[in-house]
Amino acid sequence: VISLQLKKETEELRRDFLLWLKDNPPPKIAGRIELSDFVEISRSWQRVLAQSRWVGVHWPERYGGRGLSLVEEAVIQECLAQAGSPQLINLFGLTMVGPVLIQHGSEEQRQRFLPKILSAEEIWCQGFSEPDAGSDLAAVKTKAELREGKWHISGQKVWTSFAQVADWCFILLRTDPAAQRYKGLTYFLFPMNSPGVTLRPLTQISGDKEFNELFLDDVAVGGDMIVGTEGGGWNIAISTLMYERVVLTFARHLQSESALNEIRDLLRTRGASETEKIQFGRLLARSMAVRALALNHLTSYEQAASSASAVAPGPEGSLDKLGWSECYQDICKFALTLLTGTGIFTRGERAYKDGLFQHDYLYSRGRTIAAGTSEIQRNIIAERLLGLPREGKH
Ligand SMILES: Cc1cc2nc3c(=O)[nH]c(=O)nc-3n(C[C@H](O)[C@H](O)[C@H](O)COP(=O)(O)OP(=O)(O)OC[C@H]3O[C@@H](n4cnc5c(N)ncnc54)[C@H](O)[C@@H]3O)c2cc1C
C-alpha cells in the first residue's frame, strides 16, 4: 500500500510557496534557446528563489536551507513545475554535491561552497564517467598524485554535462593504483578554470550540446579539496548516485508532466480518437504511479528519522529512476505518433511547435543511460532490494 498522506505543515508550505510564486512569477522561456541564454535566465531565477530561501529547503538551516524533509523539497519542485519554472541550472550542486558535502564534507568545505550552490553563484558539474568507466565506475583511471604538497590530476572524463558553464567539478579519482580497486579512489573538488583543464563539447542526438569530454593535464589542487578521506571516495560516490537517483530524478519527473501537458493541449485542439484517449490515459496513470512511488520513498525517509534530512537515500532510488526514465521515453514516443503528416518537419510553418516533440523524443533516449543505465538499475533492484544472487556469483 502506498501512503501519500502529506503532513499539514507540508500542505501549508505548498500554499505559502504558491502565494509567493504569484508575486514572483518565474521567467518564461519561449521555445528552444541557446544554452548560454538559458544559463543566464536560470541563474538569475535561482538567485531570486535563494534570496527567499526557496531552494535547498531540505538542507539544514545553518547552511541556508529550512531544515525540512525531502518530501517538502519535492513539493517545492512540483510547485515550480506548475508555475512553468525553467529547470534550475545548478541541479548538480543542489541535488548531488550539496547534500554530499552536508553528509561527508568538512565544516570549512560546507561554509565555503554551500551558500554559492544555493544562489547559483557557482555552478557545478559531475566528473565521474570515463571512456572505460561508465556502468563499471570503479574502473576509473584518471589519477591524482601527491607531489610537493599538492595533488596533481591527469586523465580524461567524458559525458560531463554542463562542464562548459560550470565553475566547479566534483570528481572521482584514483589515488592509489596498488590498492584494491574500490579502495584506491578519492573524491575531490576542483575549480574548472584551473590551468590544465580542456573541454571538447559533444553533440547529442537531439542537437543539444550539453555534455563534454573533459581532459585534465596536471591540474593541481590542495588536500583541502578532498571530500571525506583519501581512499574513501567510493562510498561518497555511491552516496552521490543515490541522491542523484532519488532527488534529481524527482526533479526530472516533472519533465514528464510538462510533456503530458503538451500532448493534452494538442489532443484538445485537434481532437483525439478513442484509441488515442486510452493510450494517453494509460501513460498518465503510469506517470502518476511512478510519481506516487517516488513520493512514497521520500515519505519513508521522513518516517525513518525524526529529522528526515539525516536519512540518506538508498537503493530504492533505482526503482524511481528506472520507472521515470522508461515512462518518460514512452510519453515522448507517443507524442511523435500524434504528428501524423507533419512529423518530418522540425522547422518552418508546418513544424509543430518548432519540432518540440521530435526534440523531446530524441532527448529522452539518453535518460535511460544517464545516472546509471536501465540494465544497471535492474541489477541493483534484483540484488539489493529483492535479495537475488549477485551478478557472476550464482
Ligand atoms: C544525457 C547524459 C548525461 C550524462 N551526464 C554525465 C555527467 O554529467 N557526468 C558523468 O560523470 N557522467 C554522465 N553521463 C554518463 C553516464 O553516467 C554513463 O553513460 C552511464 O553510466 C553508462 O556508462 P557508459 O556510457 O560507459 O556505458 P557502458 O557502461 O559501456 O554500458 C554499455 C551497455 O552495456 C550495459 N551493461 C554494462 N554493464 C552491465 C552489467 N553489469 N549488466 C548488464 N548490462 C550492462 C549497459 O546497460 C549499456 O547498455 C551522462 C550520460 C548521458 C546519456
CSV table of N, CA, C and O in Angstrom, one decimal, residues 68-129:
chain,number,residue,atom,x,y,z
A,68,LEU,N,14.0,21.3,6.3
A,68,LEU,CA,12.7,20.5,6.1
A,68,LEU,C,13.1,19.1,5.5
A,68,LEU,O,14.3,18.8,5.4
A,69,SER,N,12.1,18.4,5.1
A,69,SER,CA,12.4,17.0,4.6
A,69,SER,C,12.4,16.9,3.1
A,69,SER,O,12.1,17.9,2.4
A,70,LEU,N,12.8,15.8,2.6
A,70,LEU,CA,12.9,15.6,1.1
A,70,LEU,C,11.5,15.7,0.5
A,70,LEU,O,11.3,16.1,-0.7
A,71,VAL,N,10.4,15.3,1.3
A,71,VAL,CA,9.1,15.4,0.7
A,71,VAL,C,8.8,16.9,0.5
A,71,VAL,O,8.2,17.2,-0.6
A,72,GLU,N,9.2,17.7,1.4
A,72,GLU,CA,8.9,19.1,1.2
A,72,GLU,C,9.7,19.7,0.1
A,72,GLU,O,9.2,20.6,-0.7
A,73,GLU,N,10.9,19.2,-0.1
A,73,GLU,CA,11.7,19.6,-1.3
A,73,GLU,C,10.9,19.2,-2.5
A,73,GLU,O,10.9,20.0,-3.5
A,74,ALA,N,10.4,18.0,-2.6
A,74,ALA,CA,9.6,17.6,-3.7
A,74,ALA,C,8.4,18.4,-4.0
A,74,ALA,O,8.1,18.8,-5.1
A,75,VAL,N,7.7,18.9,-2.9
A,75,VAL,CA,6.6,19.7,-3.1
A,75,VAL,C,7.0,21.1,-3.7
A,75,VAL,O,6.3,21.6,-4.6
A,76,ILE,N,8.1,21.6,-3.3
A,76,ILE,CA,8.6,22.9,-3.8
A,76,ILE,C,8.8,22.7,-5.4
A,76,ILE,O,8.4,23.5,-6.2
A,77,GLN,N,9.4,21.6,-5.7
A,77,GLN,CA,9.7,21.3,-7.1
A,77,GLN,C,8.4,21.2,-7.9
A,77,GLN,O,8.3,21.6,-9.1
A,78,GLU,N,7.4,20.6,-7.3
A,78,GLU,CA,6.1,20.4,-8.0
A,78,GLU,C,5.5,21.8,-8.3
A,78,GLU,O,5.0,22.0,-9.3
A,79,CYS,N,5.6,22.6,-7.3
A,79,CYS,CA,5.0,24.0,-7.4
A,79,CYS,C,5.7,24.7,-8.5
A,79,CYS,O,5.1,25.5,-9.3
A,80,LEU,N,7.1,24.6,-8.6
A,80,LEU,CA,7.9,25.3,-9.6
A,80,LEU,C,7.4,24.8,-11.0
A,80,LEU,O,7.2,25.6,-11.9
A,81,ALA,N,7.2,23.5,-11.1
A,81,ALA,CA,6.8,22.9,-12.4
A,81,ALA,C,5.4,23.5,-12.8
A,81,ALA,O,5.1,23.9,-13.9
A,82,GLN,N,4.5,23.5,-11.8
A,82,GLN,CA,3.1,24.0,-12.1
A,82,GLN,C,3.1,25.5,-12.5
A,82,GLN,O,2.4,25.9,-13.4
A,83,ALA,N,4.1,26.2,-12.0
A,83,ALA,CA,4.2,27.6,-12.3
A,83,ALA,C,5.0,27.8,-13.6
A,83,ALA,O,5.2,29.0,-14.0
A,84,GLY,N,5.4,26.7,-14.2
A,84,GLY,CA,6.1,26.8,-15.5
A,84,GLY,C,7.6,27.3,-15.4
A,84,GLY,O,8.1,27.9,-16.3
A,85,SER,N,8.2,27.0,-14.2
A,85,SER,CA,9.6,27.5,-14.0
A,85,SER,C,10.5,26.8,-14.9
A,85,SER,O,10.4,25.6,-15.1
A,86,PRO,N,11.6,27.5,-15.4
A,86,PRO,CA,12.6,26.7,-16.1
A,86,PRO,C,13.4,25.8,-15.1
A,86,PRO,O,13.4,26.1,-13.9
A,87,GLN,N,14.0,24.8,-15.6
A,87,GLN,CA,14.8,23.9,-14.7
A,87,GLN,C,15.9,24.7,-14.1
A,87,GLN,O,16.5,25.6,-14.8
A,88,LEU,N,16.2,24.5,-12.8
A,88,LEU,CA,17.2,25.3,-12.2
A,88,LEU,C,18.6,24.8,-12.7
A,88,LEU,O,18.9,23.6,-12.8
A,89,ILE,N,19.5,25.8,-13.0
A,89,ILE,CA,20.7,25.5,-13.6
A,89,ILE,C,21.7,24.7,-12.7
A,89,ILE,O,22.5,23.9,-13.2
A,90,ASN,N,21.6,25.0,-11.4
A,90,ASN,CA,22.6,24.3,-10.5
A,90,ASN,C,22.1,23.0,-9.9
A,90,ASN,O,22.4,22.7,-8.7
A,91,LEU,N,21.4,22.2,-10.7
A,91,LEU,CA,20.8,21.0,-10.2
A,91,LEU,C,21.8,20.0,-9.6
A,91,LEU,O,21.6,19.4,-8.6
A,92,PHE,N,23.0,20.0,-10.3
A,92,PHE,CA,24.0,19.0,-9.8
A,92,PHE,C,24.5,19.5,-8.4
A,92,PHE,O,24.9,18.7,-7.5
A,93,GLY,N,24.6,20.8,-8.2
A,93,GLY,CA,25.0,21.4,-6.9
A,93,GLY,C,24.0,21.1,-5.9
A,93,GLY,O,24.2,20.6,-4.8
A,94,LEU,N,22.7,21.4,-6.2
A,94,LEU,CA,21.6,21.4,-5.3
A,94,LEU,C,21.3,19.9,-4.9
A,94,LEU,O,21.0,19.7,-3.7
A,95,THR,N,21.3,19.0,-5.9
A,95,THR,CA,20.8,17.7,-5.6
A,95,THR,C,21.9,16.7,-5.4
A,95,THR,O,21.6,15.6,-4.9
A,96,MET,N,23.1,17.0,-5.7
A,96,MET,CA,24.2,16.0,-5.5
A,96,MET,C,25.3,16.5,-4.6
A,96,MET,O,25.4,16.0,-3.5
A,97,VAL,N,26.1,17.4,-5.1
A,97,VAL,CA,27.3,17.7,-4.3
A,97,VAL,C,26.9,18.5,-3.0
A,97,VAL,O,27.6,18.3,-1.9
A,98,GLY,N,25.8,19.3,-3.0
A,98,GLY,CA,25.4,19.9,-1.8
A,98,GLY,C,25.1,18.9,-0.7
A,98,GLY,O,25.7,19.0,0.4
A,99,PRO,N,24.1,18.0,-0.9
A,99,PRO,CA,23.8,17.0,0.1
A,99,PRO,C,25.0,16.2,0.5
A,99,PRO,O,25.2,15.8,1.7
A,100,VAL,N,25.9,15.9,-0.4
A,100,VAL,CA,27.1,15.1,-0.1
A,100,VAL,C,28.0,15.9,0.8
A,100,VAL,O,28.6,15.3,1.8
A,101,LEU,N,28.2,17.2,0.6
A,101,LEU,CA,29.0,18.0,1.5
A,101,LEU,C,28.4,18.1,2.9
A,101,LEU,O,29.1,18.0,3.9
A,102,ILE,N,27.1,18.2,2.9
A,102,ILE,CA,26.4,18.2,4.2
A,102,ILE,C,26.7,16.9,5.0
A,102,ILE,O,27.0,16.9,6.1
A,103,GLN,N,26.7,15.8,4.2
A,103,GLN,CA,26.8,14.5,4.9
A,103,GLN,C,28.3,14.1,5.1
A,103,GLN,O,28.6,13.6,6.2
A,104,HIS,N,29.2,14.4,4.2
A,104,HIS,CA,30.5,13.9,4.3
A,104,HIS,C,31.6,15.0,4.3
A,104,HIS,O,32.8,14.7,4.5
A,105,GLY,N,31.3,16.3,4.0
A,105,GLY,CA,32.3,17.3,3.8
A,105,GLY,C,32.8,17.8,5.2
A,105,GLY,O,32.3,17.6,6.2
A,106,SER,N,33.9,18.6,5.1
A,106,SER,CA,34.4,19.3,6.3
A,106,SER,C,33.6,20.5,6.5
A,106,SER,O,33.0,21.0,5.6
A,107,GLU,N,33.7,21.1,7.8
A,107,GLU,CA,32.9,22.3,8.1
A,107,GLU,C,33.4,23.4,7.1
A,107,GLU,O,32.6,24.2,6.7
A,108,GLU,N,34.7,23.5,6.9
A,108,GLU,CA,35.3,24.6,6.0
A,108,GLU,C,34.7,24.4,4.6
A,108,GLU,O,34.3,25.4,4.0
A,109,GLN,N,34.6,23.2,4.1
A,109,GLN,CA,34.0,23.0,2.8
A,109,GLN,C,32.5,23.4,2.7
A,109,GLN,O,32.1,24.0,1.8
A,110,ARG,N,31.8,23.1,3.8
A,110,ARG,CA,30.4,23.4,3.8
A,110,ARG,C,30.2,25.0,3.8
A,110,ARG,O,29.4,25.5,3.0
A,111,GLN,N,31.0,25.6,4.6
A,111,GLN,CA,30.9,27.1,4.7
A,111,GLN,C,31.3,27.7,3.4
A,111,GLN,O,30.8,28.7,2.9
A,112,ARG,N,32.4,27.2,2.8
A,112,ARG,CA,32.9,27.7,1.5
A,112,ARG,C,32.0,27.6,0.3
A,112,ARG,O,31.8,28.5,-0.5
A,113,PHE,N,31.4,26.3,0.2
A,113,PHE,CA,30.7,26.0,-1.0
A,113,PHE,C,29.1,26.2,-1.0
A,113,PHE,O,28.5,26.5,-2.0
A,114,LEU,N,28.5,25.8,0.2
A,114,LEU,CA,27.1,25.6,0.2
A,114,LEU,C,26.3,26.9,-0.2
A,114,LEU,O,25.4,26.9,-1.0
A,115,PRO,N,26.7,28.1,0.4
A,115,PRO,CA,25.9,29.3,0.0
A,115,PRO,C,25.9,29.6,-1.5
A,115,PRO,O,24.9,30.0,-2.0
A,116,LYS,N,27.1,29.4,-2.1
A,116,LYS,CA,27.2,29.7,-3.5
A,116,LYS,C,26.5,28.7,-4.4
A,116,LYS,O,26.2,28.9,-5.6
A,117,ILE,N,26.2,27.5,-3.9
A,117,ILE,CA,25.4,26.5,-4.6
A,117,ILE,C,24.0,27.0,-4.6
A,117,ILE,O,23.3,27.0,-5.6
A,118,LEU,N,23.5,27.4,-3.4
A,118,LEU,CA,22.1,27.8,-3.3
A,118,LEU,C,21.8,29.0,-4.2
A,118,LEU,O,20.8,29.1,-4.9
A,119,SER,N,22.8,30.0,-4.3
A,119,SER,CA,22.5,31.2,-5.0
A,119,SER,C,22.9,31.0,-6.5
A,119,SER,O,22.6,32.0,-7.3
A,120,ALA,N,23.4,29.9,-6.9
A,120,ALA,CA,23.9,29.6,-8.3
A,120,ALA,C,25.0,30.5,-8.7
A,120,ALA,O,25.3,30.7,-9.9
A,121,GLU,N,25.7,31.1,-7.7
A,121,GLU,CA,26.9,31.9,-8.0
A,121,GLU,C,28.0,31.0,-8.5
A,121,GLU,O,28.7,31.4,-9.4
A,122,GLU,N,28.0,29.8,-8.0
A,122,GLU,CA,28.9,28.8,-8.6
A,122,GLU,C,28.1,27.6,-9.1
A,122,GLU,O,27.4,26.9,-8.3
A,123,ILE,N,28.3,27.3,-10.3
A,123,ILE,CA,27.6,26.1,-10.9
A,123,ILE,C,28.5,24.9,-10.9
A,123,ILE,O,29.8,25.1,-11.1
A,124,TRP,N,28.0,23.7,-10.7
A,124,TRP,CA,28.8,22.5,-10.6
A,124,TRP,C,28.5,21.5,-11.7
A,124,TRP,O,27.4,21.4,-12.2
A,125,CYS,N,29.6,20.7,-12.0
A,125,CYS,CA,29.4,19.6,-12.9
A,125,CYS,C,30.0,18.3,-12.2
A,125,CYS,O,30.7,18.4,-11.2
A,126,GLN,N,29.6,17.2,-12.8
A,126,GLN,CA,30.0,15.9,-12.2
A,126,GLN,C,31.0,15.1,-13.1
A,126,GLN,O,30.7,14.8,-14.2
A,127,GLY,N,32.2,14.9,-12.6
A,127,GLY,CA,33.2,14.2,-13.3
A,127,GLY,C,33.4,12.8,-12.8
A,127,GLY,O,34.4,12.5,-12.2
A,128,PHE,N,32.5,11.9,-13.2
A,128,PHE,CA,32.6,10.5,-12.8
A,128,PHE,C,33.0,9.7,-14.0
A,128,PHE,O,34.0,9.0,-14.0
A,129,SER,N,32.2,9.7,-15.1
A,129,SER,CA,32.4,8.7,-16.2
A,129,SER,C,33.7,9.0,-16.9
A,129,SER,O,34.1,10.1,-17.1
